[in-house]
Tab-separated table of C-alpha atoms in Angstrom:
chain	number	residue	atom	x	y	z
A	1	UNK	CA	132.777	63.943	7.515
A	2	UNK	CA	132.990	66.364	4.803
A	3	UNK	CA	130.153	64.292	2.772
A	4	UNK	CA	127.539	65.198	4.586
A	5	UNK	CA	128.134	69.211	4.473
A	6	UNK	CA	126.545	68.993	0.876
A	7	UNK	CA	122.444	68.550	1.965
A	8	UNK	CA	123.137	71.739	4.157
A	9	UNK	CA	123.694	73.781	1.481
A	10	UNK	CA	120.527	73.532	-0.427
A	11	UNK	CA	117.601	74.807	0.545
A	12	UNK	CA	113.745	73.570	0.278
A	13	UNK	CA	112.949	72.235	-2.839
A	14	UNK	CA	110.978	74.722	-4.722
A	15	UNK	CA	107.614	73.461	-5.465
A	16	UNK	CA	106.140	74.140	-9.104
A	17	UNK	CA	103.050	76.206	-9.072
A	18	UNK	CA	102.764	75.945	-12.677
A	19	UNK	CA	98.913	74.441	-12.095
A	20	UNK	CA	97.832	77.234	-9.931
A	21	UNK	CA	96.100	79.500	-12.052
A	22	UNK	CA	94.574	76.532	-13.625
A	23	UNK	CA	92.862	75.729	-10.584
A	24	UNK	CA	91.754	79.149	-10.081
A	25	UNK	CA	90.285	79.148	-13.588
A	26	UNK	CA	88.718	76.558	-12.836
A	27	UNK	CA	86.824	77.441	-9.470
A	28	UNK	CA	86.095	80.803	-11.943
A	29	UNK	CA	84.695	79.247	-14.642
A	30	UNK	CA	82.579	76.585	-12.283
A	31	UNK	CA	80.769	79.028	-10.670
A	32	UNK	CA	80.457	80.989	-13.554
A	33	UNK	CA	78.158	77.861	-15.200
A	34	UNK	CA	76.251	76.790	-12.043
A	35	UNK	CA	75.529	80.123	-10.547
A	36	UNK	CA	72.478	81.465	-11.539
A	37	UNK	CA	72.393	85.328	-11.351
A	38	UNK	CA	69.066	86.417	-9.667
A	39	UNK	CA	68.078	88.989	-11.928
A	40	UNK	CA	65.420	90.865	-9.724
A	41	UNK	CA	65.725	91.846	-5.661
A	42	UNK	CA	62.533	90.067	-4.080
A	43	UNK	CA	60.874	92.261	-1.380
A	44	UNK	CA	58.605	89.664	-0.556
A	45	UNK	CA	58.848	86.360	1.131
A	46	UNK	CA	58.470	83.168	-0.542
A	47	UNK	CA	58.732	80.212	1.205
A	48	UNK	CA	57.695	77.368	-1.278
A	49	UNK	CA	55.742	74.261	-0.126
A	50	UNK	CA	56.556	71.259	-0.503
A	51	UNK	CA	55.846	68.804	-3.079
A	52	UNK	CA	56.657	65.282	-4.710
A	53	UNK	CA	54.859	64.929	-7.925
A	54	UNK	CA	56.955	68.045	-9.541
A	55	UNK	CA	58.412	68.454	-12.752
A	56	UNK	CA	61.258	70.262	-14.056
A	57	UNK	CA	60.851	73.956	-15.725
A	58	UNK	CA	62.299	73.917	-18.633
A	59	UNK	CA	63.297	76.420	-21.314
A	60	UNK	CA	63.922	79.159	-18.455
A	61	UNK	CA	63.787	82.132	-21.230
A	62	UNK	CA	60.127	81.176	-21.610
A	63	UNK	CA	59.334	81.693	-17.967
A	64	UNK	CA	58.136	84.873	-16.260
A	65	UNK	CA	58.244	85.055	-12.613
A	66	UNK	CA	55.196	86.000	-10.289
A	67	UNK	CA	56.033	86.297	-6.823
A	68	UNK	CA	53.297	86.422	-3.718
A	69	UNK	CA	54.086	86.664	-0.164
A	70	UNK	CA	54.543	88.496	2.710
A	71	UNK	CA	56.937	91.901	2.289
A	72	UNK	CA	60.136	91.495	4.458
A	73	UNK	CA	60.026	94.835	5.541
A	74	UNK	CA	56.623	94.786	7.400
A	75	UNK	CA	56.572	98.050	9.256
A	76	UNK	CA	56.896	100.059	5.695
A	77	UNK	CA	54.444	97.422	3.763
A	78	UNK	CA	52.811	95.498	6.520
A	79	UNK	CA	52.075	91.496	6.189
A	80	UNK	CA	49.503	91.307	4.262
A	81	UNK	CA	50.650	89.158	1.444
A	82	UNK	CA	51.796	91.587	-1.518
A	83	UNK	CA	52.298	90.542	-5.674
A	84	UNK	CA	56.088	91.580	-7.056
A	85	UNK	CA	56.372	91.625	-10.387
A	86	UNK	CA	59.926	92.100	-12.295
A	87	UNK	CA	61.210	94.278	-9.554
A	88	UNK	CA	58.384	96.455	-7.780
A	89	UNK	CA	54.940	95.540	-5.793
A	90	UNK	CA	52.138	95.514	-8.366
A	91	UNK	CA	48.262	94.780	-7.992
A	92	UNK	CA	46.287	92.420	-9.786
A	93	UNK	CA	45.641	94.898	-12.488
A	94	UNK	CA	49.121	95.056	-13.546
A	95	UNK	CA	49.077	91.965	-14.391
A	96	UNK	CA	47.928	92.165	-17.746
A	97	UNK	CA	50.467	94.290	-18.707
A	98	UNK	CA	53.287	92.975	-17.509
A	99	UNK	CA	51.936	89.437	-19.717
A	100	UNK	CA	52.158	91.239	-22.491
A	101	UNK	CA	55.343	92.662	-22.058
A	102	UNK	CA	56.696	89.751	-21.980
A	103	UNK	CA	54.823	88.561	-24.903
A	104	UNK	CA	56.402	91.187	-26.681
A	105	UNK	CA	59.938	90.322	-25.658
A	106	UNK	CA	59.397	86.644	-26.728
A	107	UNK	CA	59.899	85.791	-30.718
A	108	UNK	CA	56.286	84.887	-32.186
A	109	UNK	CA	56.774	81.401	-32.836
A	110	UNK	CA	57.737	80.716	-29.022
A	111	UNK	CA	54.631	82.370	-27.474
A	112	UNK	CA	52.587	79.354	-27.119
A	113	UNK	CA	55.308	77.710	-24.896
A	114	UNK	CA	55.396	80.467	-22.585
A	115	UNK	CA	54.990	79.035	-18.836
A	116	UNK	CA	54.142	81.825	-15.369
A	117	UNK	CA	55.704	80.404	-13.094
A	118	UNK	CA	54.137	81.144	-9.395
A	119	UNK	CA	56.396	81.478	-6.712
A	120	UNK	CA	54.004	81.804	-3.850
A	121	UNK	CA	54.721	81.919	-0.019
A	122	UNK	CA	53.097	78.953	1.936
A	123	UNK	CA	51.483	80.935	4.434
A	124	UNK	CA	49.447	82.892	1.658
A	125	UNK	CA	45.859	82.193	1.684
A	126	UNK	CA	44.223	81.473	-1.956
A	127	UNK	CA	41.958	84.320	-2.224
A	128	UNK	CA	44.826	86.527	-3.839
A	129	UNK	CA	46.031	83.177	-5.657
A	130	UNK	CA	42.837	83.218	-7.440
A	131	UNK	CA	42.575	86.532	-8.524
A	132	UNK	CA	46.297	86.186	-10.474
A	133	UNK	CA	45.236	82.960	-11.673
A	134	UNK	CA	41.596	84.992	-13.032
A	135	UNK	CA	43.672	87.088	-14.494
A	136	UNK	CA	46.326	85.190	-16.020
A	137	UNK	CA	42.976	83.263	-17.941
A	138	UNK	CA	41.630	86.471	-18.900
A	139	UNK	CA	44.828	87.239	-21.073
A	140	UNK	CA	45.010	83.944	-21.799
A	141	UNK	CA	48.776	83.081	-20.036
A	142	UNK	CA	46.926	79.505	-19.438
A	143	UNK	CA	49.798	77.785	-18.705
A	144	UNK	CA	51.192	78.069	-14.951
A	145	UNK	CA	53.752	76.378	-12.619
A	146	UNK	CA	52.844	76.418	-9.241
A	147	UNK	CA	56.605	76.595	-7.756
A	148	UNK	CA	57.513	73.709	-5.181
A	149	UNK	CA	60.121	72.870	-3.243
A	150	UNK	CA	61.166	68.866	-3.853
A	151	UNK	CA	60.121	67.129	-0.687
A	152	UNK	CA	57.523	65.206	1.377
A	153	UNK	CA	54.889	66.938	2.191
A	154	UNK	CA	54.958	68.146	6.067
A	155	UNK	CA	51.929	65.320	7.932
A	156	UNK	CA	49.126	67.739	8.221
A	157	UNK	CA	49.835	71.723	7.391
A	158	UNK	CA	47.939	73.961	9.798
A	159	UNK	CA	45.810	72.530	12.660
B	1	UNK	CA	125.277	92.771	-7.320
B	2	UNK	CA	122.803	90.291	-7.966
B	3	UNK	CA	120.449	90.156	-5.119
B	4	UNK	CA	118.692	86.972	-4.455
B	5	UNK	CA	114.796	87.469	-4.313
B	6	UNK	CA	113.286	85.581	-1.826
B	7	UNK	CA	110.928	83.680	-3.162
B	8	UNK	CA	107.089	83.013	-1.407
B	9	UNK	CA	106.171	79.209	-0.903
B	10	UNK	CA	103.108	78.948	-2.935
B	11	UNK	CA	102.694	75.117	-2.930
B	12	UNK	CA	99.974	75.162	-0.798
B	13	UNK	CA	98.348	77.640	-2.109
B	14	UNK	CA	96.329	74.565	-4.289
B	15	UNK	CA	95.293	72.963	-1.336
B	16	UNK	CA	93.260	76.476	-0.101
B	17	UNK	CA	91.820	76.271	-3.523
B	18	UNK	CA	90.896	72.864	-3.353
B	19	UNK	CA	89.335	73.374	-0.004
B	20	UNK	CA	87.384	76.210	-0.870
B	21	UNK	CA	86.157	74.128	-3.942
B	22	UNK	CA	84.668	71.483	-2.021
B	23	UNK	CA	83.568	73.563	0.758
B	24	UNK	CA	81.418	75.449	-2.405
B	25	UNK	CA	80.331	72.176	-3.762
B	26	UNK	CA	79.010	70.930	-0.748
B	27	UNK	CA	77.278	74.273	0.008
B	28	UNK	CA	75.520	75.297	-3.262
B	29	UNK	CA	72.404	73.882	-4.225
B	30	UNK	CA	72.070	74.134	-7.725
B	31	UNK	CA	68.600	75.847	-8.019
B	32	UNK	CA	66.550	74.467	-10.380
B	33	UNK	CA	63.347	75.308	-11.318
B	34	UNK	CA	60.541	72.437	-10.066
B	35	UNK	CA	56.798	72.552	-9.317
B	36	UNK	CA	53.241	71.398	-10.304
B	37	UNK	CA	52.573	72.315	-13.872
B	38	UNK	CA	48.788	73.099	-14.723
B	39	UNK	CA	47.199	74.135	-17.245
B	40	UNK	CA	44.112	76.837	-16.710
B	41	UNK	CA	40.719	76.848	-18.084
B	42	UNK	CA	40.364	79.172	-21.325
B	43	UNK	CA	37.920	82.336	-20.415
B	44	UNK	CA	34.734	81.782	-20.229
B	45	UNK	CA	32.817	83.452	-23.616
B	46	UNK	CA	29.942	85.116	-22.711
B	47	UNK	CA	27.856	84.670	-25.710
B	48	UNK	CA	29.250	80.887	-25.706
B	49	UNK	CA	26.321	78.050	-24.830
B	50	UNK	CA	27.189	76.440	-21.793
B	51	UNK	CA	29.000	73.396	-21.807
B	52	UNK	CA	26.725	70.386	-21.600
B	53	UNK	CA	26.327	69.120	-17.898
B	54	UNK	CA	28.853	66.671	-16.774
B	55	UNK	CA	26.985	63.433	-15.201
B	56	UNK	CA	26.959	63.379	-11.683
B	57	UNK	CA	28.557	60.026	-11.607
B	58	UNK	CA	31.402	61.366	-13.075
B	59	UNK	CA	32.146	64.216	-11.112
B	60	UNK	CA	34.967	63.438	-8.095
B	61	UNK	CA	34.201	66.894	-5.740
B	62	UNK	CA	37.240	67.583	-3.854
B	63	UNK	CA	36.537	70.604	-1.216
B	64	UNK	CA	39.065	72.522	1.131
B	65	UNK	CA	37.596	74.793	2.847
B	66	UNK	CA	39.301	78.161	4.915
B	67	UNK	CA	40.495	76.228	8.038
B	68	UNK	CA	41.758	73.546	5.841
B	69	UNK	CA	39.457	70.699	6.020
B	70	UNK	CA	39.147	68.542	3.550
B	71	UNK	CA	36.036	67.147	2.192
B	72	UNK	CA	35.697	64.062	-0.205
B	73	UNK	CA	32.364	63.796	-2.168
B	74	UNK	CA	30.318	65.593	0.857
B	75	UNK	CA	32.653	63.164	3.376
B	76	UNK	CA	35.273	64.340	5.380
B	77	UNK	CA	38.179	62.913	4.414
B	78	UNK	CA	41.759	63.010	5.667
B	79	UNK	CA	44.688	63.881	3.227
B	80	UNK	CA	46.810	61.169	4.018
B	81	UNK	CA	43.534	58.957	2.142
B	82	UNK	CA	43.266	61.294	-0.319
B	83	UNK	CA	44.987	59.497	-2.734
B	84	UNK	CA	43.665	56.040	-2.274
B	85	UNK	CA	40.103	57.616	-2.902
B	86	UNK	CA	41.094	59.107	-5.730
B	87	UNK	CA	42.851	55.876	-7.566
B	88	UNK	CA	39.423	53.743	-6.606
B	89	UNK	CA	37.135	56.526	-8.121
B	90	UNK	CA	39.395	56.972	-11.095
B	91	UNK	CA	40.016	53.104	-11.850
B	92	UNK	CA	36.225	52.139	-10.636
B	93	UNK	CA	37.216	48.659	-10.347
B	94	UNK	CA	34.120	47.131	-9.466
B	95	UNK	CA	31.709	49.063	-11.983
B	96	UNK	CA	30.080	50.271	-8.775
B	97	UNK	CA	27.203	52.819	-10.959
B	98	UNK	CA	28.245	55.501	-8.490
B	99	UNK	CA	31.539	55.883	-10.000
B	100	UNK	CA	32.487	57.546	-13.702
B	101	UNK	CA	31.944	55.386	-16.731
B	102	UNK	CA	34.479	54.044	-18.674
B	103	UNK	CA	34.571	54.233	-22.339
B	104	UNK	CA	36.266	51.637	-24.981
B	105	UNK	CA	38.910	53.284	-27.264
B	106	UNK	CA	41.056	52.263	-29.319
B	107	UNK	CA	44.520	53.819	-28.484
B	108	UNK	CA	47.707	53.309	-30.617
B	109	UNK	CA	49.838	50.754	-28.903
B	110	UNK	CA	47.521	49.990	-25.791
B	111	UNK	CA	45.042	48.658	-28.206
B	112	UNK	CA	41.546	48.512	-26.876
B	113	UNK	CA	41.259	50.415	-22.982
B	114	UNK	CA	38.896	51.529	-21.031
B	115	UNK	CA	39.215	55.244	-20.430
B	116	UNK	CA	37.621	56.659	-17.081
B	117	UNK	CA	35.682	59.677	-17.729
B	118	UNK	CA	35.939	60.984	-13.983
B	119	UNK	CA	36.693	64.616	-13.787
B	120	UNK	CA	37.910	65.767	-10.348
B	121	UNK	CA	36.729	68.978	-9.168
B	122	UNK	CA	38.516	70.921	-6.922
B	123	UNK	CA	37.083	73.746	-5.624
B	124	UNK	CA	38.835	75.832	-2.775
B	125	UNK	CA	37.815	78.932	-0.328
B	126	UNK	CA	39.574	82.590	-0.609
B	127	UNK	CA	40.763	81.860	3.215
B	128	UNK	CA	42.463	78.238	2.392
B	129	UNK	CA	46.187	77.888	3.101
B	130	UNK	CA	48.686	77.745	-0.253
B	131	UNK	CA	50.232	75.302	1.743
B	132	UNK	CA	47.246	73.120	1.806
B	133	UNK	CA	45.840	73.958	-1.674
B	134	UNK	CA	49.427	72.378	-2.800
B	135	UNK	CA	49.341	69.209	-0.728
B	136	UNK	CA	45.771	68.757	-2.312
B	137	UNK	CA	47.234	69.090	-5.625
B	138	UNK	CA	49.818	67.195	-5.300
B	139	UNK	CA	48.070	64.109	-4.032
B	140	UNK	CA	45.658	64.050	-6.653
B	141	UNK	CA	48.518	64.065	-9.127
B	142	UNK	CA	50.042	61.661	-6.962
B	143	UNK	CA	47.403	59.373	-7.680
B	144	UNK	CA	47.096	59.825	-11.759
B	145	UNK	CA	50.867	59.035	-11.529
B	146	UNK	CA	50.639	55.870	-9.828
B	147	UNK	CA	47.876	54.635	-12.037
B	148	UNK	CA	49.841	56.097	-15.093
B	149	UNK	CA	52.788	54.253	-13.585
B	150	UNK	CA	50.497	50.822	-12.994
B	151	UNK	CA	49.097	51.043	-16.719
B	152	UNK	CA	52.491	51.640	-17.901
B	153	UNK	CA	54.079	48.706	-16.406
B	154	UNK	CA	51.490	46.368	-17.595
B	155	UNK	CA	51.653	47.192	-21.225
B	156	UNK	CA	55.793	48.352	-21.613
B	157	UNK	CA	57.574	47.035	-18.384
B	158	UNK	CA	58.482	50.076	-17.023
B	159	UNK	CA	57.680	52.866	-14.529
B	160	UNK	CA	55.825	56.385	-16.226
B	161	UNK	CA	58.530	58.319	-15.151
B	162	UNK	CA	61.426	56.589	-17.013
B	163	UNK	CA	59.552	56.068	-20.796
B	164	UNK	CA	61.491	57.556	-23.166
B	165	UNK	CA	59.424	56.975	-26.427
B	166	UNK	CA	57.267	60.187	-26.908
B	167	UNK	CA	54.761	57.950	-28.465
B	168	UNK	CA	54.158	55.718	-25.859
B	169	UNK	CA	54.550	58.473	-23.649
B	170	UNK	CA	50.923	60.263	-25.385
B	171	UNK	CA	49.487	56.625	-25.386
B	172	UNK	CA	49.942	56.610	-21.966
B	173	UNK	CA	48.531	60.246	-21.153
B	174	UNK	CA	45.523	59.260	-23.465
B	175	UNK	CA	44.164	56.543	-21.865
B	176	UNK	CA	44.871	58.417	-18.209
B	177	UNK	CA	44.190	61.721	-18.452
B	178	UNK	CA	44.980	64.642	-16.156
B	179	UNK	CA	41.425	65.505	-15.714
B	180	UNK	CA	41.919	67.908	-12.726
B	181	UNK	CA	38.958	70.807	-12.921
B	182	UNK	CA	39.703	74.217	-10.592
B	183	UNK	CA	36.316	75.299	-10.529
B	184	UNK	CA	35.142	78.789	-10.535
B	185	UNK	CA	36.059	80.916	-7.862
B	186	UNK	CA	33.150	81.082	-5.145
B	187	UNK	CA	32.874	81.479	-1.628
B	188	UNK	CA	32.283	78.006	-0.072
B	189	UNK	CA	32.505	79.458	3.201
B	190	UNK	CA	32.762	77.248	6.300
């Protein structure tokens, strides 16, 4: 009987957490590629529509950002549909500036590539849509990405 | 006197980590950057001559006005037909003398093609939804696609979407061009 008093004498078998940190480096460094970092807060709302025929932006450093929508806090801005630009509401005159700002942040030879991409809430109606897009011709930021989510469009929107 | 330190049981600590890693994979949607790329007119110099008017014949007038109706060369016109509409005026199969001429030129590696001059004008009211302005948009690109992708598969065997060759590529966006017009802003009204 005295063979069998050996197993009791041992304890659980220590598991080797060597690899741990590895994984945890890993998790790390996987969100630190994939994550992009939203570099302004949005106070407006912008739902994107949907769309099938869209292509990919490209070259994100060449891309400035014009949002339109609807502020989230309505009882300070109301719902009329409001233009953010870097991180403030701005009007359609400030437009122009702001173009050229980024111009200026952009190396010379790179200019001609630069893209404004629209992010603009569904439920905005086009009358403010034109006036960027006048103004984006008069400075001559001619070429535009109307933002889109991937997707079938919805049967018939409104009505 | 050597105390023994207990020691924590860490082993599944990797399974936690694993689980959170998948339950993050399955949850993040990698946000990428997609939409309708366009490019706008150039301002319009003053001084400049106006352009030469466009034939009437070749002029595809695509109207939405504030409630969202579409309207088709003076016709009402559903979206879902949009596109089909906009393939037959842009192909002009039959030579019907309504449609836009065609012109013969010679494009490297289609050889000889007929080239559609149709412009499509599309002209929208202050009150129209963004919703709807994009659905219009996107069918009529829907349609240059799909007669990119026909043309395409005729000549090289493949879909549009998947040439690789920037050559063929340009051939391709010669002979069908993205002739999409935004018109001057007005109020249509309605």
């Amino acid at each position: 009987m005295a063979r069998f008093k050996k197993d009791t004498k041992s304890g659980t078998p220590k598991i080797n957490t060597a690899s741990l940190p590895d994984i945890i480096f890993m998790l790390l460094f996987f969100f630190m590629v994939t994550t992009t970092l939203r570099e302004t807060q949005l106070f407006v709302r912008t739902q994107l529509p949907f769309a099938t025929e869209v292509q990919t932006l490209e070259r994100k450093s060449l891309v400035s950002h014009i949002y339109i929508g609807p502020p989230f806090q309505t009882r300070i801005f109301g719902t009329e549909p409001r233009i953010q630009l870097q991180d403030q509401f701005a009007t359609v005159d400030d437009i122009a500036s702001f173009i050229s700002a980024e111009r200026e942040a952009r190396a010379e030879a790179e200019r001609p590539l630069m893209t404004t991409s629209l992010k603009i809430d569904r439920e905005t109606t086009m009358g403010i849509v034109t006036d960027v897009k006048q103004e984006l011709r008069q400075v001559n930021a001619l070429r535009i990405n109307y933002s889109t989510a991937r997707g079938e469009v919805p049967a018939s929107p409104r009505r | 006197m050597a105390r023994m330190r207990p020691e924590i049981n860490a082993g599944s600590m990797a399974d936690i980590a694993f689980l959170l890693l998948i339950f993050f994979l399955v949850t993040t949607t990698m946000d990428v950057d997609v939409g309708i790329t366009r490019m706008l007119p150039p301002p319009i110099d003053p001084n400049a001559p106006p352009p030469p008017p466009v034939r009437e014949r070749n002029v595809f007038v695509v109207l939405v006005d504030r409630h969202d109706r579409l309207m088709v060369e003076g016709q009402i016109t559903s979206i879902d037909r949009l596109r089909d509409v906009t393939k037959e005026f842009l192909l002009n199969p039959y030579d019907d003398p309504s449609k836009p001429e065609k012109r013969i030129e010679e494009i490297p590696h289609l050889g000889e093609i007929e080239v559609s001059r149709g412009i499509i004008s599309l002209q929208n009211d202050r009150g129209t939804s963004y919703e709807m302005y994009i659905s219009v948009q996107n069918e009529l690109a829907a349609a240059i696609n799909e007669i990119r992708d026909e043309m395409s598969k005729e000549h090289f065997g493949m879909k549009f979407s998947d040439l690789r060759d920037q050559e063929l590529i340009d051939a391709i966006r010669h002979a069908v061009p993205m002739a999409i017009s935004e018109a001057e802003p007005k109020d249509i009204g309605g």
